[in-house]
Short mmCIF file of C-alpha atoms and ligand atoms in Angstrom, two decimals:
data_model
loop_
_atom_site.label_atom_id
_atom_site.label_comp_id
_atom_site.label_asym_id
_atom_site.label_seq_id
_atom_site.Cartn_x
_atom_site.Cartn_y
_atom_site.Cartn_z
CA LEU L 15 -2.55 66.08 12.24
CA VAL L 16 -2.52 62.95 10.09
CA VAL L 17 -2.65 62.84 6.28
CA PHE L 18 -4.32 59.85 4.62
CA SER L 19 -3.46 59.71 0.95
CA ASP L 20 -4.51 57.67 -2.03
CA LEU L 21 -1.69 56.95 -4.50
CA ASP L 22 -2.74 56.39 -8.14
CA GLY L 23 -4.19 59.59 -9.56
CA THR L 24 -3.60 61.41 -6.26
CA LEU L 25 -0.02 61.50 -4.92
CA LEU L 26 0.99 59.85 -8.20
CA HIS L 27 0.03 61.29 -11.59
CA PRO L 28 -2.75 59.22 -13.24
CA THR L 29 -0.63 58.18 -16.22
CA SER L 30 3.05 58.93 -15.55
CA TYR L 31 2.88 57.86 -11.87
CA SER L 32 5.14 60.84 -11.06
CA TYR L 33 5.03 62.43 -7.60
CA ALA L 34 7.39 65.24 -8.58
CA PRO L 35 4.84 68.11 -8.29
CA ALA L 36 4.07 67.03 -4.70
CA LEU L 37 7.62 66.57 -3.50
CA THR L 38 8.27 70.01 -1.95
CA THR L 39 5.05 69.87 0.07
CA LEU L 40 5.69 66.25 1.03
CA ARG L 41 9.18 67.10 2.33
CA ARG L 42 7.73 69.96 4.38
CA LEU L 43 5.12 67.68 5.93
CA GLN L 44 7.86 65.17 6.77
CA ALA L 45 9.99 67.94 8.32
CA ARG L 46 7.01 68.81 10.51
CA ASP L 47 6.64 65.12 11.53
CA ILE L 48 3.14 64.93 10.09
CA PRO L 49 2.32 61.28 9.40
CA ILE L 50 1.61 60.48 5.74
CA VAL L 51 -0.47 57.32 5.59
CA PHE L 52 -0.84 55.70 2.18
CA CYS L 53 -4.35 54.33 1.66
CA SER L 54 -4.53 52.76 -1.77
CA SER L 55 -5.66 49.81 -3.82
CA LYS L 56 -1.98 49.12 -4.37
CA THR L 57 -0.41 46.02 -2.85
CA ARG L 58 2.00 45.83 0.09
CA GLU L 59 4.92 45.30 -2.26
CA GLU L 60 4.04 48.36 -4.35
CA GLN L 61 3.60 50.56 -1.28
CA VAL L 62 6.77 49.36 0.47
CA ALA L 63 8.78 50.29 -2.63
CA LEU L 64 7.30 53.81 -2.71
CA ARG L 65 7.74 54.28 1.05
CA GLN L 66 11.40 53.40 0.70
CA GLU L 67 11.84 55.72 -2.24
CA LEU L 68 10.25 58.63 -0.35
CA GLY L 69 11.61 57.83 3.11
CA ILE L 70 8.12 57.50 4.59
CA THR L 71 7.97 55.49 7.81
CA ASP L 72 4.31 55.79 8.82
CA PRO L 73 1.66 53.02 8.81
CA PHE L 74 -0.01 52.21 5.49
CA ILE L 75 -3.27 50.68 4.27
CA VAL L 76 -3.14 48.21 1.39
CA GLU L 77 -5.57 46.86 -1.21
CA ASN L 78 -8.54 49.16 -0.52
CA GLY L 79 -8.61 48.75 3.24
CA SER L 80 -7.78 45.04 3.30
CA ALA L 81 -4.99 45.40 5.86
CA VAL L 82 -3.22 48.03 7.94
CA PHE L 83 0.57 47.69 8.24
CA ILE L 84 2.07 49.36 11.32
CA PRO L 85 5.85 49.57 11.83
CA LYS L 86 6.75 47.59 14.98
CA SER L 87 7.49 50.29 17.54
CA TYR L 88 5.47 53.06 15.87
CA PHE L 89 2.83 53.33 18.60
CA ARG L 90 3.76 53.53 22.28
CA LEU L 91 0.63 51.75 23.51
CA PRO L 92 -0.03 48.09 22.70
CA PHE L 93 -2.89 47.11 20.39
CA SER L 94 -4.20 43.85 19.01
CA TYR L 95 -3.08 42.73 15.57
CA ASP L 96 -3.53 39.60 13.44
CA ARG L 97 0.00 38.80 12.32
CA VAL L 98 3.56 39.97 12.04
CA CYS L 99 5.03 40.52 8.58
CA ASP L 100 8.67 41.64 8.33
CA ASP L 101 8.93 44.76 10.50
CA TYR L 102 5.20 45.38 10.61
CA LEU L 103 2.29 44.44 12.83
CA VAL L 104 -0.65 43.72 10.56
CA ILE L 105 -4.34 44.25 11.22
CA GLU L 106 -6.33 42.34 8.61
CA MET L 107 -9.82 43.14 7.38
CA GLY L 108 -9.75 41.50 3.98
CA VAL L 109 -10.13 37.84 3.02
CA PRO L 110 -7.11 35.89 1.76
CA TYR L 111 -6.54 36.16 -2.00
CA GLN L 112 -7.05 32.43 -2.73
CA GLU L 113 -10.44 32.47 -1.05
CA LEU L 114 -11.49 35.65 -2.84
CA LYS L 115 -10.30 34.29 -6.16
CA LEU L 116 -12.40 31.12 -5.82
CA LYS L 117 -15.56 33.14 -5.17
CA LEU L 118 -14.73 35.62 -7.92
CA ASN L 119 -14.07 32.91 -10.52
CA HIS L 120 -17.36 31.29 -9.63
CA VAL L 121 -19.22 34.57 -10.22
CA ILE L 122 -17.34 35.23 -13.47
CA GLU L 123 -18.20 31.76 -14.84
CA ASN L 124 -21.88 32.27 -14.07
CA VAL L 125 -21.97 35.76 -15.51
CA LYS L 126 -20.27 34.64 -18.73
CA ALA L 127 -22.81 31.83 -19.15
CA ARG L 128 -25.70 34.22 -18.54
CA LEU L 129 -24.31 36.78 -21.00
CA THR L 130 -24.00 34.13 -23.69
CA LYS L 131 -27.67 33.28 -23.24
CA ASN L 132 -28.76 36.92 -23.10
CA ALA L 133 -27.00 38.44 -26.07
CA TRP L 134 -28.95 41.72 -25.67
CA MET L 135 -26.77 42.57 -22.67
CA GLY L 136 -23.70 42.73 -24.89
CA THR L 137 -20.34 41.07 -24.46
CA LEU L 138 -17.86 41.50 -21.65
CA ASP L 139 -14.10 40.94 -21.54
CA ILE L 140 -12.71 40.43 -18.06
CA ALA L 141 -8.95 40.46 -17.47
CA CYS L 142 -7.76 39.83 -13.90
CA PHE L 143 -4.28 40.95 -12.81
CA GLY L 144 -3.76 37.54 -11.17
CA ASP L 145 -4.23 35.79 -14.52
CA LEU L 146 -2.39 38.28 -16.72
CA THR L 147 1.34 38.09 -17.30
CA VAL L 148 3.62 40.74 -15.82
CA GLU L 149 4.16 42.03 -19.37
CA ASP L 150 0.38 42.33 -19.91
CA ILE L 151 -0.03 44.29 -16.67
CA ALA L 152 2.84 46.58 -17.62
CA ARG L 153 1.16 47.26 -20.96
CA GLU L 154 -2.30 47.84 -19.45
CA THR L 155 -1.11 50.10 -16.63
CA GLY L 156 1.96 51.83 -18.03
CA LEU L 157 3.96 50.59 -15.06
CA GLY L 158 7.51 49.27 -15.48
CA LEU L 159 8.03 45.50 -15.28
CA LYS L 160 9.18 45.49 -11.67
CA ALA L 161 6.25 47.67 -10.56
CA ALA L 162 3.84 45.56 -12.62
CA GLU L 163 5.08 42.44 -10.86
CA ALA L 164 4.50 44.11 -7.48
CA ALA L 165 0.95 45.01 -8.60
CA LYS L 166 0.33 41.36 -9.49
CA HIS L 167 1.35 40.16 -6.03
CA ARG L 168 -2.05 40.60 -4.48
CA GLU L 169 -2.82 39.28 -1.01
CA TYR L 170 -6.51 40.21 -0.53
CA THR L 171 -8.04 41.70 -3.66
CA GLU L 172 -8.20 41.17 -7.40
CA THR L 173 -7.97 43.97 -9.93
CA MET L 174 -10.01 43.52 -13.12
CA LYS L 175 -9.91 45.34 -16.39
CA LEU L 176 -13.42 45.31 -17.83
CA HIS L 177 -14.16 45.89 -21.46
CA GLY L 178 -17.75 45.76 -22.64
CA GLY L 179 -21.14 47.41 -22.66
CA ARG L 180 -22.49 49.28 -19.65
CA GLN L 181 -25.28 46.74 -19.19
CA ALA L 182 -22.93 43.76 -19.08
CA ILE L 183 -20.60 45.55 -16.66
CA GLU L 184 -23.49 46.50 -14.37
CA PHE L 185 -24.69 42.90 -14.45
CA LEU L 186 -21.29 41.58 -13.35
CA LEU L 187 -21.00 44.17 -10.56
CA ALA L 188 -24.48 43.31 -9.28
CA GLU L 189 -23.67 39.59 -9.27
CA LEU L 190 -20.46 40.26 -7.33
CA LYS L 191 -22.44 42.13 -4.73
CA LYS L 192 -24.94 39.26 -4.45
CA ALA L 193 -22.02 36.92 -3.76
CA GLY L 194 -20.85 39.13 -0.89
CA LEU L 195 -17.95 40.65 -2.80
CA SER L 196 -17.45 44.39 -3.04
CA HIS L 197 -15.90 46.36 -5.85
CA ALA L 198 -14.47 49.83 -6.20
CA PHE L 199 -13.50 51.77 -9.30
CA GLY L 200 -10.00 53.22 -9.02
CA GLY L 201 -9.92 55.32 -12.18
CA ARG L 202 -9.08 52.65 -14.73
CA PHE L 203 -9.81 49.31 -13.14
CA TYR L 204 -12.20 47.66 -10.73
CA THR L 205 -10.74 46.15 -7.60
CA VAL L 206 -12.78 43.35 -6.01
CA SER L 207 -12.55 42.59 -2.31
CA GLY L 208 -14.30 40.51 0.31
CA GLY L 209 -16.37 43.43 1.60
CA ASN L 210 -13.72 45.70 3.07
CA GLU L 211 -13.24 49.35 2.07
CA LYS L 212 -10.75 52.12 2.71
CA GLY L 213 -12.94 53.97 5.21
CA LYS L 214 -13.05 51.22 7.84
CA ALA L 215 -9.28 50.93 7.89
CA VAL L 216 -8.91 54.73 8.12
CA LYS L 217 -11.26 54.82 11.12
CA LEU L 218 -9.39 52.03 12.88
CA LEU L 219 -6.01 53.66 12.36
CA THR L 220 -7.37 57.06 13.41
CA GLU L 221 -8.45 55.47 16.71
CA LEU L 222 -4.90 54.21 17.26
CA PHE L 223 -3.46 57.67 16.56
CA LYS L 224 -5.95 59.21 19.02
CA LEU L 225 -5.20 56.61 21.68
CA ASN L 226 -1.51 57.45 21.45
CA TYR L 227 -1.56 61.18 20.75
CA GLY L 228 -4.90 62.44 22.10
CA ALA L 229 -6.84 64.74 19.81
CA VAL L 230 -5.92 64.22 16.17
CA ILE L 231 -7.19 66.04 13.11
CA THR L 232 -7.31 63.94 9.95
CA THR L 233 -7.23 64.97 6.33
CA GLY L 234 -7.65 62.65 3.37
CA VAL L 235 -6.83 63.13 -0.30
CA GLY L 236 -8.27 61.06 -3.14
CA ASP L 237 -9.34 61.16 -6.79
CA SER L 238 -11.82 58.33 -7.44
CA ASP L 239 -14.91 56.39 -6.40
CA ASN L 240 -12.78 54.03 -4.33
CA ASP L 241 -11.78 56.97 -2.11
CA VAL L 242 -15.30 57.95 -1.04
CA SER L 243 -15.31 55.92 2.19
CA MET L 244 -11.86 57.25 3.10
CA LEU L 245 -12.98 60.82 2.46
CA ALA L 246 -16.10 60.27 4.55
CA ALA L 247 -13.96 59.02 7.45
CA VAL L 248 -11.69 62.09 7.78
CA ASP L 249 -12.20 65.59 9.20
CA ARG L 250 -10.97 67.39 6.09
CA PRO L 251 -11.65 65.49 2.84
CA VAL L 252 -9.94 66.67 -0.36
CA LEU L 253 -10.59 65.61 -3.95
CA VAL L 254 -7.99 66.28 -6.65
CA GLN L 255 -8.72 66.60 -10.36
CA ASN L 256 -8.47 63.69 -12.77
CA GLN L 257 -6.81 63.78 -16.16
CA SER L 258 -9.73 65.47 -17.86
CA LEU L 259 -9.52 68.26 -15.25
CA ARG L 260 -12.72 67.04 -13.63
CA TRP L 261 -13.50 65.89 -10.12
CA ALA L 262 -15.03 62.48 -9.46
CA LYS L 263 -18.72 62.64 -8.54
CA VAL L 264 -18.45 62.65 -4.77
CA LYS L 265 -21.04 64.25 -2.51
CA LEU L 266 -19.79 65.18 0.94
CA ALA L 267 -20.76 68.31 2.84
CA ASN L 268 -17.25 69.47 3.75
CA LEU L 269 -15.42 68.28 0.63
CA VAL L 270 -12.58 70.49 -0.62
CA PHE L 271 -12.15 70.47 -4.41
CA ALA L 272 -8.45 70.99 -5.07
CA LYS L 273 -7.40 72.39 -8.43
CA GLY L 274 -4.71 70.43 -10.20
CA VAL L 275 -4.36 66.90 -11.55
CA GLY L 276 -3.11 64.29 -9.04
CA PRO L 277 0.10 65.43 -7.30
CA GLU L 278 -0.46 69.06 -8.30
CA GLY L 279 -3.81 69.12 -6.51
CA TRP L 280 -2.26 67.15 -3.64
CA SER L 281 0.43 69.76 -3.21
CA ARG L 282 -1.98 72.69 -3.43
CA ALA L 283 -4.38 71.13 -0.93
CA LEU L 284 -1.75 70.31 1.68
CA ALA L 285 0.60 73.27 1.24
CA ASP L 286 -1.07 75.31 4.00
CA LEU L 287 -0.63 72.41 6.45
CA ALA L 288 3.04 72.18 5.55
CA THR L 289 3.99 75.73 6.52
C1 2M8 Y 27 -4.92 49.33 -9.80
O1 2M8 Y 27 -5.36 50.44 -9.07
C2 2M8 Y 27 -5.81 51.63 -9.73
C3 2M8 Y 27 -6.14 52.70 -8.68
O2 2M8 Y 27 -5.31 52.71 -7.58
C4 2M8 Y 27 -7.10 51.39 -10.49
O3 2M8 Y 27 -7.92 50.60 -10.02
O4 2M8 Y 27 -7.29 52.03 -11.52
C5 2M8 Y 27 -4.32 48.35 -8.76
O5 2M8 Y 27 -4.32 47.08 -9.23
C6 2M8 Y 27 -2.89 48.73 -8.36
O6 2M8 Y 27 -2.31 47.66 -7.65
C7 2M8 Y 27 -2.05 49.11 -9.54
O7 2M8 Y 27 -0.80 49.63 -9.12
C8 2M8 Y 27 -2.75 50.16 -10.39
C9 2M8 Y 27 -1.94 50.55 -11.60
O8 2M8 Y 27 -2.55 51.58 -12.32
O9 2M8 Y 27 -4.01 49.66 -10.81
MG1 MG Y 28 -6.72 56.86 -7.07
MG1 MG Y 29 -5.82 53.74 -5.25
#
């Protein structure tokens, strides 16, 4: 059994970022040696900090499937990887941040010019984490300064806060797509990437688990649109409730709707696996 888990709004509460309600279940899963694989739009730095805090030593997937980080001697069998980073072997699917940022800025410039000419579409404010100060990010997200800084250190994706009319937002998202960039809504923000998604990374890592351990059953827990591809890639997909006690609009035949916001739903959904 392998657990793939989103972080914001799932293992972590959507506003307080607390994992407290999930801790008992998490400790039981760890005691049973069930791998807990983070699969989030969060950066490497953010995820490493949380792994250390929780004593999690399993592989993890950063920035919406941009890269898979595998601790050096985690798997017995060799596999091909793209680079070594600290104690991890890294399989990369995303494009480097600088490259992404150039393309993204180009699209944003064009979209802004078009919106100025077509006032009927409404206005659009775009704030990218890369361009905001650490203090701004802390204010926007409710993260502490250190965590906000880790969120700003992006290696493959850019997170944008969009403020504007639906039409203007849809226009920007369509233009991104035309430029070969993908976007995923994570609950509050849009994260833009070079075409990668969580699901592909989950499938790749699942293959590695199977290669090393034989048959493996996977479960995945998420809360937002950006989790759909991850949920579609696992055997037992689970959706937890968001702050307004609703579930994101996800259609999957075998989807389990867990009651409870974020970590409460997480705990309820995985409790039976932990006993
Ligand atoms: C962003 O991610 C969340 C969902 O995970 C979102 O899009 O709403 C990312 O930039 C992440 O790095 C950051 O920690 C998080 C803070 O809320 O926002
Ligand atoms: Mg989430
Ligand atoms: Mg996430």
